[in-house]
Structure formats: structure tokens, C-alpha cells
PDB file of N, CA and C in Angstrom:
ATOM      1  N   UNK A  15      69.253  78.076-165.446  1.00 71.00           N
ATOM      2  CA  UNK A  15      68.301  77.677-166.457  1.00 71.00           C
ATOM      3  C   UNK A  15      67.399  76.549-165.932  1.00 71.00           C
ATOM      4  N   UNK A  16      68.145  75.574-165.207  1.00 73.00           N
ATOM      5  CA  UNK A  16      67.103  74.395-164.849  1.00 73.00           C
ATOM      6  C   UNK A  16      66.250  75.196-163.602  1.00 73.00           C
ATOM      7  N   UNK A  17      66.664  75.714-162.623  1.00 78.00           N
ATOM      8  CA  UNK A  17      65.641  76.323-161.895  1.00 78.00           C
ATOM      9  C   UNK A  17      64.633  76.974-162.870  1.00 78.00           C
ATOM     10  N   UNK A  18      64.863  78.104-163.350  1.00 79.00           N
ATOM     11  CA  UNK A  18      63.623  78.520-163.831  1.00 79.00           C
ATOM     12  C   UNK A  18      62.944  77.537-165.185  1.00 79.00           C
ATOM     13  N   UNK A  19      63.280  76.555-165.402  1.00 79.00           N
ATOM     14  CA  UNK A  19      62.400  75.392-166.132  1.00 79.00           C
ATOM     15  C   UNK A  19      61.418  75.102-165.442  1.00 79.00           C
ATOM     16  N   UNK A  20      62.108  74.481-163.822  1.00 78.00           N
ATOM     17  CA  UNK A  20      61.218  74.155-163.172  1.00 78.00           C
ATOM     18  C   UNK A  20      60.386  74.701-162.020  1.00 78.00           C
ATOM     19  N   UNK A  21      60.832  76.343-162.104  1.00 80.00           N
ATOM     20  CA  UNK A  21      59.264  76.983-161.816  1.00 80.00           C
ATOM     21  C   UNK A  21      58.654  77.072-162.806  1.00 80.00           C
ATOM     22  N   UNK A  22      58.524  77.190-163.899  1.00 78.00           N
ATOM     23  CA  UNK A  22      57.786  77.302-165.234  1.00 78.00           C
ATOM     24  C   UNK A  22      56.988  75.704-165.063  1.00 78.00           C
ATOM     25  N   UNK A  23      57.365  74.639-164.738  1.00 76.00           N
ATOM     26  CA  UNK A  23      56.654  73.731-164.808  1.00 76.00           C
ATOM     27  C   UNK A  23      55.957  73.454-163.957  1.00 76.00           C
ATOM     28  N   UNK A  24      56.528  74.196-162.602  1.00 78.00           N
ATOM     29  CA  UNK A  24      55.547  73.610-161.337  1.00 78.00           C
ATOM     30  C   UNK A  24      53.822  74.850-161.291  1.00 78.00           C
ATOM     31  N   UNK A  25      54.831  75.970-161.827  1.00 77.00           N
ATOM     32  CA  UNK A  25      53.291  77.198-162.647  1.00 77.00           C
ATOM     33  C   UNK A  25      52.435  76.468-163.269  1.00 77.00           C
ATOM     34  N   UNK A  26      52.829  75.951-164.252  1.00 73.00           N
ATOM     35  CA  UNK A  26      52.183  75.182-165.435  1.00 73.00           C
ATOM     36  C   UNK A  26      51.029  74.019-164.513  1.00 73.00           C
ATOM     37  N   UNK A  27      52.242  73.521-164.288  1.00 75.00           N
ATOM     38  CA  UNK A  27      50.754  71.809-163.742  1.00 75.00           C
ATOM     39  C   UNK A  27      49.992  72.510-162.567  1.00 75.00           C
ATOM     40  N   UNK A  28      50.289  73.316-161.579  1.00 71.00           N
ATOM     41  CA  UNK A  28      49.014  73.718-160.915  1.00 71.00           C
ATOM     42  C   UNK A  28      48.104  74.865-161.406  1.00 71.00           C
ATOM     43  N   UNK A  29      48.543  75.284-162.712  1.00 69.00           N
ATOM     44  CA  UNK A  29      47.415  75.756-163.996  1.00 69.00           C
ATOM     45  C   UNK A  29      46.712  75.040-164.602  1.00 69.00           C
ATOM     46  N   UNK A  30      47.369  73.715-164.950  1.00 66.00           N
ATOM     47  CA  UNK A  30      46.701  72.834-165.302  1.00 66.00           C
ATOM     48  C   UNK A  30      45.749  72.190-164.828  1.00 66.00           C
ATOM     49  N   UNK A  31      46.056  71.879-163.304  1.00 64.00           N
ATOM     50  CA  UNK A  31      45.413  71.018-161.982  1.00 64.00           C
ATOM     51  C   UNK A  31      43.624  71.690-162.327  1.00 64.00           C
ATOM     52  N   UNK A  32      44.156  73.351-161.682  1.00 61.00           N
ATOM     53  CA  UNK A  32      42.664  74.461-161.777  1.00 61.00           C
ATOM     54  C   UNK A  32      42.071  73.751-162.947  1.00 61.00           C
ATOM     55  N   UNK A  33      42.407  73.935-164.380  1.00 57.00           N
ATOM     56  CA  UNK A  33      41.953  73.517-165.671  1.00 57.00           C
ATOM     57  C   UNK A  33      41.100  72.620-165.494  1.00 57.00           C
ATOM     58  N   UNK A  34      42.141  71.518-165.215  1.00 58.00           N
ATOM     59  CA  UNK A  34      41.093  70.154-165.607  1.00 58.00           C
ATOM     60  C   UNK A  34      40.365  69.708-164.500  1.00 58.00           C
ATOM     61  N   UNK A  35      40.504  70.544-162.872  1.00 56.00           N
ATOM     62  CA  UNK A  35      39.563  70.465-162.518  1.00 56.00           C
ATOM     63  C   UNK A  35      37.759  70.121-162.786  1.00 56.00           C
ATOM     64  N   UNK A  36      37.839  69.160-162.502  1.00 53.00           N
ATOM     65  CA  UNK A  36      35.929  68.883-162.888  1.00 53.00           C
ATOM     66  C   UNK A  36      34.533  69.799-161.725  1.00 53.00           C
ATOM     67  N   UNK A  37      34.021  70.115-162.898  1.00 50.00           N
ATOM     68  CA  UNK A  37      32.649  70.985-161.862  1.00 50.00           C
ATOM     69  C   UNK A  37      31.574  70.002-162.243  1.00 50.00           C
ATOM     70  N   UNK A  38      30.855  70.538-161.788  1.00 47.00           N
ATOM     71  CA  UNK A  38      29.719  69.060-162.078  1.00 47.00           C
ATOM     72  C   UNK A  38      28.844  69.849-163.088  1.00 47.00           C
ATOM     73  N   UNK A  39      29.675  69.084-164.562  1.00 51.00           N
ATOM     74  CA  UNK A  39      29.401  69.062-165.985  1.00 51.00           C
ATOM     75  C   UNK A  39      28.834  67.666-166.513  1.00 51.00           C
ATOM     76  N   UNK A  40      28.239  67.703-167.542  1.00 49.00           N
ATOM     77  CA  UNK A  40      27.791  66.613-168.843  1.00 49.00           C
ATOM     78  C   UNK A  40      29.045  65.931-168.762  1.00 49.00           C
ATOM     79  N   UNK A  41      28.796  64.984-169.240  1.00 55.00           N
ATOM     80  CA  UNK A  41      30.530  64.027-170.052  1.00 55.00           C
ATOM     81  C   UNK A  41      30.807  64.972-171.237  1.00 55.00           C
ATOM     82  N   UNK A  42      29.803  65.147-171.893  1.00 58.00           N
ATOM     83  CA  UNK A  42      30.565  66.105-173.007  1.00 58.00           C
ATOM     84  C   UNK A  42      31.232  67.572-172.650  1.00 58.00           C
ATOM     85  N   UNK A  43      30.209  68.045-172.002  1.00 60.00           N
ATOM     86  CA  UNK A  43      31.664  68.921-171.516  1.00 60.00           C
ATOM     87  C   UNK A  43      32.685  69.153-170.609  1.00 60.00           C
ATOM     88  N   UNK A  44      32.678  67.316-169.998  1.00 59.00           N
ATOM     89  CA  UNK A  44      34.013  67.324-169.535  1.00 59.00           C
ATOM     90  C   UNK A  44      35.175  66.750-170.204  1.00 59.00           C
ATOM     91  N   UNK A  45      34.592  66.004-171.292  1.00 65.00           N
ATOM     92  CA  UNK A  45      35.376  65.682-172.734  1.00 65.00           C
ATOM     93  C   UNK A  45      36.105  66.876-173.516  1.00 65.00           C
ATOM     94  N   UNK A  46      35.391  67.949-173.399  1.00 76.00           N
ATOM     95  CA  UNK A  46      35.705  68.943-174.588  1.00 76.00           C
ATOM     96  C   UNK A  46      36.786  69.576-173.821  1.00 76.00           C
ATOM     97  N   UNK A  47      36.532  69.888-172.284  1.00 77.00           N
ATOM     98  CA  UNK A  47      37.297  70.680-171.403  1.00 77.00           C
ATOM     99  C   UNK A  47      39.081  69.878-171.317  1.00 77.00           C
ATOM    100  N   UNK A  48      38.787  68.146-171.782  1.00 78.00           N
ATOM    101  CA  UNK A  48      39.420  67.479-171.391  1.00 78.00           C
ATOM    102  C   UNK A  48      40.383  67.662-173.091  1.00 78.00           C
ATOM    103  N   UNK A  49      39.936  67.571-173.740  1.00 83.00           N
ATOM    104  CA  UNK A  49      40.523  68.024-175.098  1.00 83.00           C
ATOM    105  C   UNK A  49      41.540  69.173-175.266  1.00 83.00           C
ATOM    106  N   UNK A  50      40.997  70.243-174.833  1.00 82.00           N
ATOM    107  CA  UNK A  50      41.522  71.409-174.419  1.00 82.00           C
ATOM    108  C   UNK A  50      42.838  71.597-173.403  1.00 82.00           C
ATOM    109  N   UNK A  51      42.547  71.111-172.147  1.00 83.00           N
ATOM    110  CA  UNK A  51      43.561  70.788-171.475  1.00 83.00           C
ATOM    111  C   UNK A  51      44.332  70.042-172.330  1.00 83.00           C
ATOM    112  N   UNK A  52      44.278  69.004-172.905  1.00 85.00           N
ATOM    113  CA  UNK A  52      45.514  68.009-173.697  1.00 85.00           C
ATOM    114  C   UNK A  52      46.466  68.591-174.460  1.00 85.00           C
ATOM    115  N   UNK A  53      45.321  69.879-175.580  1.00 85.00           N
ATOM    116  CA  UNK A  53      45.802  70.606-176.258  1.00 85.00           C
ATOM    117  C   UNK A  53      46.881  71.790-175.805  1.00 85.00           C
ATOM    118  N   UNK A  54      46.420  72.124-174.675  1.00 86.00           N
ATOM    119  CA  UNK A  54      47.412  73.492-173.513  1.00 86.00           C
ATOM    120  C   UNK A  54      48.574  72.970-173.783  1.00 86.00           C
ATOM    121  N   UNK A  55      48.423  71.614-172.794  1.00 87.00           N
ATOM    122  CA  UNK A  55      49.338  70.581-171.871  1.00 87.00           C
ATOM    123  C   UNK A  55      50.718  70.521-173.323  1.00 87.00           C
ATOM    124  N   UNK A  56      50.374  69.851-174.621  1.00 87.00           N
ATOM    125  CA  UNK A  56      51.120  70.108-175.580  1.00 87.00           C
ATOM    126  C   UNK A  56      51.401  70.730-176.195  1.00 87.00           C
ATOM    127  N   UNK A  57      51.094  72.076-176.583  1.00 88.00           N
ATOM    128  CA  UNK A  57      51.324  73.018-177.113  1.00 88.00           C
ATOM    129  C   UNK A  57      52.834  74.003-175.841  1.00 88.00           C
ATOM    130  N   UNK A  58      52.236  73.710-174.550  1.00 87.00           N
ATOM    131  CA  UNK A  58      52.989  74.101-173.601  1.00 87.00           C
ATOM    132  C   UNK A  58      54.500  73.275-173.269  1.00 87.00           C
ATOM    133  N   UNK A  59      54.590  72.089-174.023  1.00 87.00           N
ATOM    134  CA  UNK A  59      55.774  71.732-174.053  1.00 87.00           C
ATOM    135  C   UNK A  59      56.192  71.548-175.358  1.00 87.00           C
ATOM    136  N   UNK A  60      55.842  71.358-176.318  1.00 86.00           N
ATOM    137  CA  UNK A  60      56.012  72.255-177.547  1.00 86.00           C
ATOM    138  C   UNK A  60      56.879  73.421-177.578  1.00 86.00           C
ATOM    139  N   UNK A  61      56.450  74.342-176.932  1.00 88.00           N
ATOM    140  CA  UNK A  61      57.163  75.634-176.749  1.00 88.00           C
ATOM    141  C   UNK A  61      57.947  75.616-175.813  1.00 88.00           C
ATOM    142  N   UNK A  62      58.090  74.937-174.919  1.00 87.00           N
ATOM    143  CA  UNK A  62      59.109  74.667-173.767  1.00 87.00           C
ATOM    144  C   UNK A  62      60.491  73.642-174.534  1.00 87.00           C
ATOM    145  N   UNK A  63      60.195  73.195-175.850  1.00 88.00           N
ATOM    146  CA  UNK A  63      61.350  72.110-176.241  1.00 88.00           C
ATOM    147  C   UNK A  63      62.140  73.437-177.239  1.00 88.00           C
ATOM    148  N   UNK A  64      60.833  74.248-177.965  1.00 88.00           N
ATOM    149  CA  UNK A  64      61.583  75.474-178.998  1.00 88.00           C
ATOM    150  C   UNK A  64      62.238  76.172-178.243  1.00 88.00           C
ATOM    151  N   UNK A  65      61.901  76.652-177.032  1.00 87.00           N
ATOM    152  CA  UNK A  65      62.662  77.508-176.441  1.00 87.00           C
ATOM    153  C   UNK A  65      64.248  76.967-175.912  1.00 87.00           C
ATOM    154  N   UNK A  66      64.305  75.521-175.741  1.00 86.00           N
ATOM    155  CA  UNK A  66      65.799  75.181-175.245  1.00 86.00           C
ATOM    156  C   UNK A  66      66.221  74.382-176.078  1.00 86.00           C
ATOM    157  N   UNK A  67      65.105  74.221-177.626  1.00 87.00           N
ATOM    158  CA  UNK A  67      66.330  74.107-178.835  1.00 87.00           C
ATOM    159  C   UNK A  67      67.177  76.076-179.286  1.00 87.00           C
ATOM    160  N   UNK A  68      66.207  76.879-179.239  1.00 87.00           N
ATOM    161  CA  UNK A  68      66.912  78.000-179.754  1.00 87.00           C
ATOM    162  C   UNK A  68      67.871  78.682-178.536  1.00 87.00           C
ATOM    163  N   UNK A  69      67.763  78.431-177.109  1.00 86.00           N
ATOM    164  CA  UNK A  69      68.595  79.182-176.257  1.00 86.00           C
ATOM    165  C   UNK A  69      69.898  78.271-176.358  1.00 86.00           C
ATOM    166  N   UNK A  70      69.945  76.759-177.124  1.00 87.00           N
ATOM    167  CA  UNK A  70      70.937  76.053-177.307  1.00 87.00           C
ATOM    168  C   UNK A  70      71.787  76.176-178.302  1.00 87.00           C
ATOM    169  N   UNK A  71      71.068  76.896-179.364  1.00 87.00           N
ATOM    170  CA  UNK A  71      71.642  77.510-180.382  1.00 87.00           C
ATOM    171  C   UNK A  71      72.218  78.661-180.215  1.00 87.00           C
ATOM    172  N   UNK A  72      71.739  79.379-179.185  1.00 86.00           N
ATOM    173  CA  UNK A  72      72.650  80.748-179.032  1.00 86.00           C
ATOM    174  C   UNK A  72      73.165  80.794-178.086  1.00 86.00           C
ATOM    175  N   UNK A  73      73.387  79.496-177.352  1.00 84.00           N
ATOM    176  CA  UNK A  73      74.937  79.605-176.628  1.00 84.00           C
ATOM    177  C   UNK A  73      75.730  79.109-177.450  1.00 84.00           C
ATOM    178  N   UNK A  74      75.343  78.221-178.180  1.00 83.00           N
ATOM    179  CA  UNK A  74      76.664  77.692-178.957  1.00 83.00           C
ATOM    180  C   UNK A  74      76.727  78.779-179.915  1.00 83.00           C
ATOM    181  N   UNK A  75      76.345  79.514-180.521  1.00 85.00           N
ATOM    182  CA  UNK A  75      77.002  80.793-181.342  1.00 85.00           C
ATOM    183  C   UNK A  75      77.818  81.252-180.605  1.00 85.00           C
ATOM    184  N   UNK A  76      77.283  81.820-179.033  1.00 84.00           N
ATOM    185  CA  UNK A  76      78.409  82.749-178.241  1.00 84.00           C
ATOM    186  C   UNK A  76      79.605  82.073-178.216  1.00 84.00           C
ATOM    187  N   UNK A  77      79.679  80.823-177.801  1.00 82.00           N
ATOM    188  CA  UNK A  77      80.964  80.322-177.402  1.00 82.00           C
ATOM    189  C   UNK A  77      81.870  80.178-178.714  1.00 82.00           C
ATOM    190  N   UNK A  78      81.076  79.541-180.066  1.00 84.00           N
ATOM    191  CA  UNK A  78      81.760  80.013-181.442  1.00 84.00           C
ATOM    192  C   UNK A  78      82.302  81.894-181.258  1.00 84.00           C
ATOM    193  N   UNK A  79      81.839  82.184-181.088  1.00 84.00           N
ATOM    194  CA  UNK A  79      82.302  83.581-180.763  1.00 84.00           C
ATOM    195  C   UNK A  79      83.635  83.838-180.355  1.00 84.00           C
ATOM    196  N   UNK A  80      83.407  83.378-178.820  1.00 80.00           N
ATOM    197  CA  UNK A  80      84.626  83.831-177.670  1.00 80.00           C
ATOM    198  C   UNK A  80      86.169  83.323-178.232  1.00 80.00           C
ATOM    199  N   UNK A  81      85.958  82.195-179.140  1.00 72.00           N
ATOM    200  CA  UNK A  81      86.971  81.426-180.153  1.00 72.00           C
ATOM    201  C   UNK A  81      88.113  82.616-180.916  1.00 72.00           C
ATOM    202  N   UNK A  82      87.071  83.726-181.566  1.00 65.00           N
ATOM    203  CA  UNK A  82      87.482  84.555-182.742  1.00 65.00           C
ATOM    204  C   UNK A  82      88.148  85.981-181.723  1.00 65.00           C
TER     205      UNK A  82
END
């Protein structure tokens, strides 16, 4: 499980890296781009905390299980 966390994270930040890469934009739309990225960036661990609250929940069911 921790290995594949942390290919999922090392995917992630050099997705991110590309992202917030700057091209030669306005401030505003390196603000907006910069918004966006923030928004990924949390939404992407957001779903990275749901996913190993619920895979934590269903090991501990199994092992309630193996009990019965």
C-alpha cells in the first residue's frame, strides 16, 4: 500500500510540476492557472485521505470477519 501511495504521489507532483509550469502569460493568467493548480493539488489529497479512510475501514471489517 505505501509503495503504490507513493507512486501515486511522485505521478501527481510531476503532473503538477507540467501544470504550474509558467509560459510567458499576464499575471492574471498566471494567477488563475495558479488557482487551479491549488484547487487539483487539494482536491487530489482530499481523495487520497478518502481513499485510506475507506480501505481502513475495510480492512478492519475483514479482520472483524476472520474473528467469526
Amino acid at each position: 500500500m505505501k509503495k503504490i501511495t507513493v507512486i501515486i504521489l511522485i505521478i501527481f507532483i510531476a503532473f503538477a510540476g507540467t501544470v504550474y509550469a509558467e509560459d510567458d502569460k499576464s499575471d492574471n493568467e498566471t494567477i488563475s492557472q495558479e488557482e487551479k493548480t491549488d484547487k487539483m493539488i487539494n482536491d487530489f489529497f482530499n481523495n487520497i485521505e478518502k481513499v485510506i479512510v475507506d480501505s481502513t475501514k475495510k480492512v478492519a471489517d475483514e479482520i472483524k470477519n476472520l474473528d467469526k
